[in-house]
PDB file of C-alpha atoms in Angstrom:
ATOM      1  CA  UNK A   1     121.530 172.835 224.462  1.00 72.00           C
ATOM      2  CA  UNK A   2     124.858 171.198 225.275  1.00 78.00           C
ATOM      3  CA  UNK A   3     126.294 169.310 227.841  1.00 86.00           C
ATOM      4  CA  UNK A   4     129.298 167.081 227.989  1.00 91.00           C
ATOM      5  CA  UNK A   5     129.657 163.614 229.634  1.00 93.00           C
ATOM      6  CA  UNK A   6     132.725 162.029 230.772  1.00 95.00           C
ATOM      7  CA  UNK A   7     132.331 158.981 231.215  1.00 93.00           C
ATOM      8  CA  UNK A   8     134.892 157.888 234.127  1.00 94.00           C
ATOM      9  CA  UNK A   9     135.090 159.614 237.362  1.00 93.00           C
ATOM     10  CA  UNK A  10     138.582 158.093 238.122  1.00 96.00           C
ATOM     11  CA  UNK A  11     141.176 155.927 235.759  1.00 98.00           C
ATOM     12  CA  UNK A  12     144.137 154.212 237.131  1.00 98.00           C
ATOM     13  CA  UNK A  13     147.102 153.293 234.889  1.00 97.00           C
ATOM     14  CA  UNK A  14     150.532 152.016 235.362  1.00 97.00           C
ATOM     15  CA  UNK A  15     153.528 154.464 234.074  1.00 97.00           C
ATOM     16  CA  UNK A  16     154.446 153.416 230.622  1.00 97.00           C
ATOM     17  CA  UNK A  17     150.877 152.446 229.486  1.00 98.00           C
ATOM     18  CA  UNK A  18     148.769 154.223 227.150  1.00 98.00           C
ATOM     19  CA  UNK A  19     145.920 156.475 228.564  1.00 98.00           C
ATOM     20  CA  UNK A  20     142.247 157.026 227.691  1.00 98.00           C
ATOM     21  CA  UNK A  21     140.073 159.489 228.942  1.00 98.00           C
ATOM     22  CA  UNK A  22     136.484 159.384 227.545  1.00 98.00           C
ATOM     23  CA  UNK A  23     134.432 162.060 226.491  1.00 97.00           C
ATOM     24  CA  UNK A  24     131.036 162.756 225.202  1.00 96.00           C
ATOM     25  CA  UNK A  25     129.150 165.723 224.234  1.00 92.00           C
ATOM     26  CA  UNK A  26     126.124 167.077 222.690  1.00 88.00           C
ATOM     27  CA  UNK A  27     125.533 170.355 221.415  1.00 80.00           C
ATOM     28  CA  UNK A  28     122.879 171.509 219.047  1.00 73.00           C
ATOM     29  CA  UNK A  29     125.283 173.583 216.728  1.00 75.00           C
ATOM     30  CA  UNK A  30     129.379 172.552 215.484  1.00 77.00           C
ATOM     31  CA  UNK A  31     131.063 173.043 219.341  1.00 83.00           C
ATOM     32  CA  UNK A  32     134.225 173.827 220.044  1.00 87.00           C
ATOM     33  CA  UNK A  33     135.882 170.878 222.283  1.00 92.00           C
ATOM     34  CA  UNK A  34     138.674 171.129 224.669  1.00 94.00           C
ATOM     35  CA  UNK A  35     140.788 169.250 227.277  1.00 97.00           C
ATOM     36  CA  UNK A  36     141.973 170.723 230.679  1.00 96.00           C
ATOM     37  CA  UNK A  37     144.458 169.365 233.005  1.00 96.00           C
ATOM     38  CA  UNK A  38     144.673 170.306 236.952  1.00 94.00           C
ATOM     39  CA  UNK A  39     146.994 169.184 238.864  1.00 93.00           C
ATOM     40  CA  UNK A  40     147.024 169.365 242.473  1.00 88.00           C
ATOM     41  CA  UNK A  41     146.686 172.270 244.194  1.00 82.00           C
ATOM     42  CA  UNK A  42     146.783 174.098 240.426  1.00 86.00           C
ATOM     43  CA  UNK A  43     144.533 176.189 238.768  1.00 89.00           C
ATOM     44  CA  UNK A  44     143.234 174.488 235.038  1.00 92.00           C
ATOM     45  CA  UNK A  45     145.581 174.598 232.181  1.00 94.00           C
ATOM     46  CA  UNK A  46     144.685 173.727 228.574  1.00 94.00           C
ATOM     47  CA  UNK A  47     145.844 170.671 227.081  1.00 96.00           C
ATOM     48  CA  UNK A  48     144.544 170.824 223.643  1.00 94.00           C
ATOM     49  CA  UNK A  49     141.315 172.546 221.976  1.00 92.00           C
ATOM     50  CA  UNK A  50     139.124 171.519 219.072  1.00 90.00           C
ATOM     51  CA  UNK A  51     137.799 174.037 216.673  1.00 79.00           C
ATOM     52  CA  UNK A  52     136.623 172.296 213.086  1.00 74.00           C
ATOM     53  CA  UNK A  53     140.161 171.646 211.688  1.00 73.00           C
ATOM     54  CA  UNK A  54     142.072 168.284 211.665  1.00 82.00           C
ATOM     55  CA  UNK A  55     139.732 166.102 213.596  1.00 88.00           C
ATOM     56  CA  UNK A  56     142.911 164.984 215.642  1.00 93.00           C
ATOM     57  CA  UNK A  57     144.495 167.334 218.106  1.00 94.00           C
ATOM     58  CA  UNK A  58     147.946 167.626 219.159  1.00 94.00           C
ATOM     59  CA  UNK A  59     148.043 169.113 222.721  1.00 94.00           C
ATOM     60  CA  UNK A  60     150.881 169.474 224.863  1.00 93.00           C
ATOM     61  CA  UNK A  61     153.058 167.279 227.160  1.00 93.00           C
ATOM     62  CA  UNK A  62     152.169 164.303 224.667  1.00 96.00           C
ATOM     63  CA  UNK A  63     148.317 164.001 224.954  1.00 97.00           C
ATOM     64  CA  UNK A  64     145.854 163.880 221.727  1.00 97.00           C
ATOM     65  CA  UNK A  65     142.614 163.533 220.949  1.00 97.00           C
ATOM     66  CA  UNK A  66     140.403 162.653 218.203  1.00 94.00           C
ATOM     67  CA  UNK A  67     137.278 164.267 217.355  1.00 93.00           C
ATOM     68  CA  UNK A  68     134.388 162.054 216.063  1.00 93.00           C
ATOM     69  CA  UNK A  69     130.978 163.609 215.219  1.00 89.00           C
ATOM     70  CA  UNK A  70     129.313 160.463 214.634  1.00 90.00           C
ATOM     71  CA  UNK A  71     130.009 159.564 217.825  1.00 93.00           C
ATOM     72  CA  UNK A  72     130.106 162.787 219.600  1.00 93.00           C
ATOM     73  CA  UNK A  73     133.030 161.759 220.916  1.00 95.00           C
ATOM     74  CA  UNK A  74     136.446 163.963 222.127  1.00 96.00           C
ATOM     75  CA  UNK A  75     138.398 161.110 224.201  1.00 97.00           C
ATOM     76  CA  UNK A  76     142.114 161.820 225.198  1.00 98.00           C
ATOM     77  CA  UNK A  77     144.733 159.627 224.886  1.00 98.00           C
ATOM     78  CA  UNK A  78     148.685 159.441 225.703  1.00 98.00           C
ATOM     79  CA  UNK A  79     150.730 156.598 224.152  1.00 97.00           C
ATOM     80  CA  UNK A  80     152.915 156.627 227.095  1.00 97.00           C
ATOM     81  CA  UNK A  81     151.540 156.949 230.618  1.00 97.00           C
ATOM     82  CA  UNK A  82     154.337 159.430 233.042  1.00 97.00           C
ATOM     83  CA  UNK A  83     154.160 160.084 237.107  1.00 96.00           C
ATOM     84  CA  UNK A  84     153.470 164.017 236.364  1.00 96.00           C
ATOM     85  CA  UNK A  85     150.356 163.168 234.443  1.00 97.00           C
ATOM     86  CA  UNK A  86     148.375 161.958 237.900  1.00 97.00           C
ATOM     87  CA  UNK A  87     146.134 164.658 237.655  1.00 96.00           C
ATOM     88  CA  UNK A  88     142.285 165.797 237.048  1.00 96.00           C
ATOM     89  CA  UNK A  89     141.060 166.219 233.644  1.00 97.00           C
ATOM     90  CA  UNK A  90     137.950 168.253 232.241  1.00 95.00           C
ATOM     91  CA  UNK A  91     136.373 167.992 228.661  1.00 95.00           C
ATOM     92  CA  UNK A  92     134.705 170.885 228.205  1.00 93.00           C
ATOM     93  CA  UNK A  93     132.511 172.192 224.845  1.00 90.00           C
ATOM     94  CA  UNK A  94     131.890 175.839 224.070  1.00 84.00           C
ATOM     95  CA  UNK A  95     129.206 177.223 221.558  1.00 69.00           C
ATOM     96  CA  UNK A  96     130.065 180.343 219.346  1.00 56.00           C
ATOM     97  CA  UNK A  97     131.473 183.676 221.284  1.00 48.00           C
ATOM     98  CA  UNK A  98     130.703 182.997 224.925  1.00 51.00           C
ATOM     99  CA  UNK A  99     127.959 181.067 225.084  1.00 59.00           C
ATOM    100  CA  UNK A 100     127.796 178.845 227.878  1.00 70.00           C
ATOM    101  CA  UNK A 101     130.954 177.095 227.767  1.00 83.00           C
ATOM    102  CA  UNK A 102     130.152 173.717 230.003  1.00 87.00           C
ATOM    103  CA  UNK A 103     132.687 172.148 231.864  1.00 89.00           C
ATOM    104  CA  UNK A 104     132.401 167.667 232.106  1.00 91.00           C
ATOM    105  CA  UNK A 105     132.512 166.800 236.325  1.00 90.00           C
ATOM    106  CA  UNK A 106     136.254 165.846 235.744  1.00 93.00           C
ATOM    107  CA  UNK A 107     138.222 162.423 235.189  1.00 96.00           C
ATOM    108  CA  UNK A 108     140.996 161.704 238.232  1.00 96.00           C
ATOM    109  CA  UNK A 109     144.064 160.298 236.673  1.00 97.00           C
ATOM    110  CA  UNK A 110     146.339 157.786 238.606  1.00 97.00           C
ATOM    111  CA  UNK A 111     149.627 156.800 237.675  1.00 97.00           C
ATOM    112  CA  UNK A 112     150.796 153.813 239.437  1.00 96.00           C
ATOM    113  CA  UNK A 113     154.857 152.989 239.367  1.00 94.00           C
TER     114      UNK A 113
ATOM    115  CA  UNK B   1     154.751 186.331 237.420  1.00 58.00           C
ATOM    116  CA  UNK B   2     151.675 184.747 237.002  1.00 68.00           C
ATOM    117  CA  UNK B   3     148.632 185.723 234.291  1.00 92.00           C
ATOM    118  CA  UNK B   4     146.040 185.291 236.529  1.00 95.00           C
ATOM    119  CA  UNK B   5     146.385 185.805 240.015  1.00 96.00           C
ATOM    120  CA  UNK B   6     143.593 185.485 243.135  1.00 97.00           C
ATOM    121  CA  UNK B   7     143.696 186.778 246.615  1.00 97.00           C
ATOM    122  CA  UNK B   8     143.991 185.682 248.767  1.00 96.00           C
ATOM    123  CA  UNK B   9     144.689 181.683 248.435  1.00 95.00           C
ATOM    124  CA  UNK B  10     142.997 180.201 251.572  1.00 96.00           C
ATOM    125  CA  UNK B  11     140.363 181.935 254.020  1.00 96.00           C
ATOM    126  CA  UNK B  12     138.768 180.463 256.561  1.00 97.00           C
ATOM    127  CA  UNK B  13     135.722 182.587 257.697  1.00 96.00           C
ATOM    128  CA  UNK B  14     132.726 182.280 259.819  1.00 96.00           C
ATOM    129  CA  UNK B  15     128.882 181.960 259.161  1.00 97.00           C
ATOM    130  CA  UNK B  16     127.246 185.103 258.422  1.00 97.00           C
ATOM    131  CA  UNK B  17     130.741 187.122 257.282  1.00 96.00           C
ATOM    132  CA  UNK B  18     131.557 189.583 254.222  1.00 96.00           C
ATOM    133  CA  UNK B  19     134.328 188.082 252.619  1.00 97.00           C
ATOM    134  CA  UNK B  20     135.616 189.104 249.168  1.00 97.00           C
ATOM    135  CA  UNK B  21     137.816 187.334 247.082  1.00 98.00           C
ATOM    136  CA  UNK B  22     140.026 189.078 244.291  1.00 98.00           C
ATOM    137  CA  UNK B  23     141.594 188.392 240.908  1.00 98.00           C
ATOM    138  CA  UNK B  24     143.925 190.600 238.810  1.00 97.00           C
ATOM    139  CA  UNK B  25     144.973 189.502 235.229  1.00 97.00           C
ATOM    140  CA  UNK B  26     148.180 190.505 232.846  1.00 95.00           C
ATOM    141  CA  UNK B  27     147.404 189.094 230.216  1.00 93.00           C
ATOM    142  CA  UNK B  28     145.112 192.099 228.666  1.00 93.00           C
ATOM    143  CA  UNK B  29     141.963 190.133 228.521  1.00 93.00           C
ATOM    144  CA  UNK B  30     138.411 191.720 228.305  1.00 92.00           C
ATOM    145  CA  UNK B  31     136.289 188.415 229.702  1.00 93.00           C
ATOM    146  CA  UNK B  32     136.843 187.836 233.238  1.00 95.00           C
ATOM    147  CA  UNK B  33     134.896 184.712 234.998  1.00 95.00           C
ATOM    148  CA  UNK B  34     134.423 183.250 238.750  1.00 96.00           C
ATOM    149  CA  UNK B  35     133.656 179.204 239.050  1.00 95.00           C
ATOM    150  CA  UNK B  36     133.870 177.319 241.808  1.00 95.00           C
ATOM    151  CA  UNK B  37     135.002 173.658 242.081  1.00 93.00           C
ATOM    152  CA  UNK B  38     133.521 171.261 244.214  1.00 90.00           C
ATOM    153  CA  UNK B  39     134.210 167.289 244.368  1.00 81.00           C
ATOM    154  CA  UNK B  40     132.399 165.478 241.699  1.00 75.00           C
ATOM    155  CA  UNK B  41     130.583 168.717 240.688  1.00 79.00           C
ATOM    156  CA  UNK B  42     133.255 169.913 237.773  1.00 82.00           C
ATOM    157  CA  UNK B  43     132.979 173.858 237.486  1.00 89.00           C
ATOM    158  CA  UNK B  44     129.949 175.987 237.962  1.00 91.00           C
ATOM    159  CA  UNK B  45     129.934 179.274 236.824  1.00 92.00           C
ATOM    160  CA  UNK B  46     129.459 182.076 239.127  1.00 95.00           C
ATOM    161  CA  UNK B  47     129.328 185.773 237.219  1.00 95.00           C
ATOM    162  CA  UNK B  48     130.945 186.449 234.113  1.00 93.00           C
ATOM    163  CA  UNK B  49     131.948 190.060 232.510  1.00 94.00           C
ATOM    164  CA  UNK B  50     132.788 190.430 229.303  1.00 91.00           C
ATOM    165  CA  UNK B  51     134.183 193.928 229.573  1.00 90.00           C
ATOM    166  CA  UNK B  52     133.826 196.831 232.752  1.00 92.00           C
ATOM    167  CA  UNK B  53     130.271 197.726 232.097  1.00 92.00           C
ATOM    168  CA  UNK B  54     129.078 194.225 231.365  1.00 93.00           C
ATOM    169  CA  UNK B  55     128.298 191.735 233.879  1.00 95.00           C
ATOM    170  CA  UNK B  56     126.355 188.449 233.924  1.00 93.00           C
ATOM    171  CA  UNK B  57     125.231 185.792 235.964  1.00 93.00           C
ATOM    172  CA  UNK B  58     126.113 182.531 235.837  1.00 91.00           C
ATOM    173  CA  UNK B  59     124.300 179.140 236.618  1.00 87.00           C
ATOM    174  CA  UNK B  60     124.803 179.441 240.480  1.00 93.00           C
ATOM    175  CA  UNK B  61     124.922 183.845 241.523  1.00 94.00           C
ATOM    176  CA  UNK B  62     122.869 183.220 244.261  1.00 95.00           C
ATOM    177  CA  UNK B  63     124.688 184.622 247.588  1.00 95.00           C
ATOM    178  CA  UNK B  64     127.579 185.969 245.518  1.00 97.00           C
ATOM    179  CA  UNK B  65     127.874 189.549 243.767  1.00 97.00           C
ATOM    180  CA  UNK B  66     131.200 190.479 241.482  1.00 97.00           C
ATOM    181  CA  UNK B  67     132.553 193.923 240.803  1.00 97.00           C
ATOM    182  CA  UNK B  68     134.499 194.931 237.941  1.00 96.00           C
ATOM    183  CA  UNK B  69     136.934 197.540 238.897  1.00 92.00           C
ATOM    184  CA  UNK B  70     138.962 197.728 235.930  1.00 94.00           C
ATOM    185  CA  UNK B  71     139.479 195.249 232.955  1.00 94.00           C
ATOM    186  CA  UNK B  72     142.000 193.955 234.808  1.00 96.00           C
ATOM    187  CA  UNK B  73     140.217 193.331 238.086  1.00 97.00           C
ATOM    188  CA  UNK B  74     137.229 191.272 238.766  1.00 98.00           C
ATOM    189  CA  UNK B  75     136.010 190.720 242.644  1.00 98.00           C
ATOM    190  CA  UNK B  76     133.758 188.182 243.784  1.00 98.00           C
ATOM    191  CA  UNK B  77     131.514 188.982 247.407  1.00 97.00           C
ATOM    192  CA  UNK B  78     129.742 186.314 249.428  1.00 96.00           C
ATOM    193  CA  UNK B  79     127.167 188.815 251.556  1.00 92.00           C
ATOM    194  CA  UNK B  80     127.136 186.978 254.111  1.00 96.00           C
ATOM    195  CA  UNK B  81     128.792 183.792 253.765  1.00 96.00           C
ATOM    196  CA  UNK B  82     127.203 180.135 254.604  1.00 96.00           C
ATOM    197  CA  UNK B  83     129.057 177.278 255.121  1.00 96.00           C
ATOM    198  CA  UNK B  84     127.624 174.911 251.991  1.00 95.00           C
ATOM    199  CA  UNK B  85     129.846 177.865 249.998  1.00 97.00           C
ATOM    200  CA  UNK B  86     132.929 176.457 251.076  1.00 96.00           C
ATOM    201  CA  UNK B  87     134.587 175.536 247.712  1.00 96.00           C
ATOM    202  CA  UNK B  88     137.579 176.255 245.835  1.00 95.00           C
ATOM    203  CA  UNK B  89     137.041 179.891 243.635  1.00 97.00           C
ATOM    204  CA  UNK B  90     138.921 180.511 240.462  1.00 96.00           C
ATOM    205  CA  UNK B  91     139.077 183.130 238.349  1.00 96.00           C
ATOM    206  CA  UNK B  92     139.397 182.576 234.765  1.00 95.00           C
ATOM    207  CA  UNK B  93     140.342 184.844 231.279  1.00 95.00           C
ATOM    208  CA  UNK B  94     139.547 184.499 228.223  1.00 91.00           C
ATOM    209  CA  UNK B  95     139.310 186.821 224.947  1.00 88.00           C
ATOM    210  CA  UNK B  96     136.478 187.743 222.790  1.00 82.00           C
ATOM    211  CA  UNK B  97     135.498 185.184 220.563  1.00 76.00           C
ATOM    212  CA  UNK B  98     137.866 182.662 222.214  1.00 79.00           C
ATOM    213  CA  UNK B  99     135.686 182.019 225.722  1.00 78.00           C
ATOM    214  CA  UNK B 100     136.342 178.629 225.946  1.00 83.00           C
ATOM    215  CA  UNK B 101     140.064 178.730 225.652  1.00 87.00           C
ATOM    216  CA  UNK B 102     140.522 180.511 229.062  1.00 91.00           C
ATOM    217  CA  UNK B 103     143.225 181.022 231.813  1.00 93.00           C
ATOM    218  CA  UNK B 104     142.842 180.543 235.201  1.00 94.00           C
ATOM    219  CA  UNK B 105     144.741 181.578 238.418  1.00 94.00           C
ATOM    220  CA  UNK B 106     145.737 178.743 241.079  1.00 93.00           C
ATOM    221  CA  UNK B 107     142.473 179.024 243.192  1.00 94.00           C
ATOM    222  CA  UNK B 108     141.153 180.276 246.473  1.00 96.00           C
ATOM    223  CA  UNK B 109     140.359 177.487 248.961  1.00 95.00           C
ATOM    224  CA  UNK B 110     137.431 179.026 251.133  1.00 97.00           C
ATOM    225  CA  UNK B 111     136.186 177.444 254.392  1.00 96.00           C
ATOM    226  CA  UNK B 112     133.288 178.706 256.031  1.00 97.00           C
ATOM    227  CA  UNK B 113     132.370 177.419 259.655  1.00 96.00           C
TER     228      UNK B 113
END
């Protein structure tokens, strides 16, 4: 079975200051991992996806995030905290083909000036 | 133009009404999915189809039904619609082998009174 945990419903970071969203999964078999970003009023776009290359992943719009089996971990980070990234965020692990791909309840991102 | 798109993007609809929500995709997809979104709750899958003459249900069908008209179009019914399935709908692409990198369209905000 797998399921994925994130483990803050809501960060709050001043602009300029790094960012860390925390994710946890489990999953039975080698999952794929990925980040999604909605902002407001948006449908989901992906920031960055995991498949059993480099364990760090470049995404877009400056976010990255590591991928650590031993701690079935996928947290997101951003050096550099900006205004336009006040949005939601959803981990989200997939299993091979379609199988049940599981979306985390979300992380709210605030971006104070 | 947009990928993904849904119509249409707000309804508001009373207890006990038909109401069918649409999506229509560019992007020459064969998977075609319906979540909804509700606060806290992340995304629950509705139906999924991963071509015209295969459809699926999700973790939460109950009260819905889909139709796939075409591989570009995907339809999601509420019967007879109940107010605890007011929610934001989105529709969501993906290809074979690649279901959990998917695309979604902006959302349909449905209020039922």
């Amino acid at each position: 079975a797998q399921s994925v945990t994130q483990l803050d419903s809501h960060v709050s970071v001043s602009e300029g200051t790094p960012v860390l969203l925390r994710c946890n999964y489990s999953s039975s078999y080698s999952p794929s991992l990925f980040w999604y970003v909605q902002h407001p009023n948006k449908g989901l776009q992906l920031l960055l996806k995991y498949t059993s290359a480099a364990t760090l992943v470049k995404g877009i719009n400056g976010f990255e995030a590591e991928f650590k089996k031993s701690e079935t971990s996928f947290h997101l980070t951003k050096p550099s905290a900006h205004m336009s990234d006040a949005a939601e965020y959803f981990c989200v692990v997939s299993g091979t083909s379609y199988d049940k791909v599981i979306f985390g309840p979300g992380t709210s991102l605030s971006v104070i000036p | 133009d947009a990928d993904v798109t849904q119509t249409p993007r707000n309804r508001i609809t009373k207890t006990g009404k038909r109401i069918m929500l649409e999506c229509s995709q560019t992007k020459g997809h064969d998977r075609m999915y319906w979540y909804r979104q509700d606060p806290g709750l992340g995304l629950r899958l509705i139906y999924y189809s991963f071509d015209v003459k295969d459809i699926n249900k999700g973790e939460i069908s109950d009260g819905y039904s889909v139709s796939r008209q075409a591989q570009a179009k995907f339809s999601l019914s509420l019967e007879s619609a109940i107010p605890n399935q007011t929610a934001l709908y989105f529709c969501a692409t993906s290809l074979s082998g690649e279901s959990g990198k998917q695309y979604f369209g902006p959302g349909t905000r449905l209020t039922v009174t």
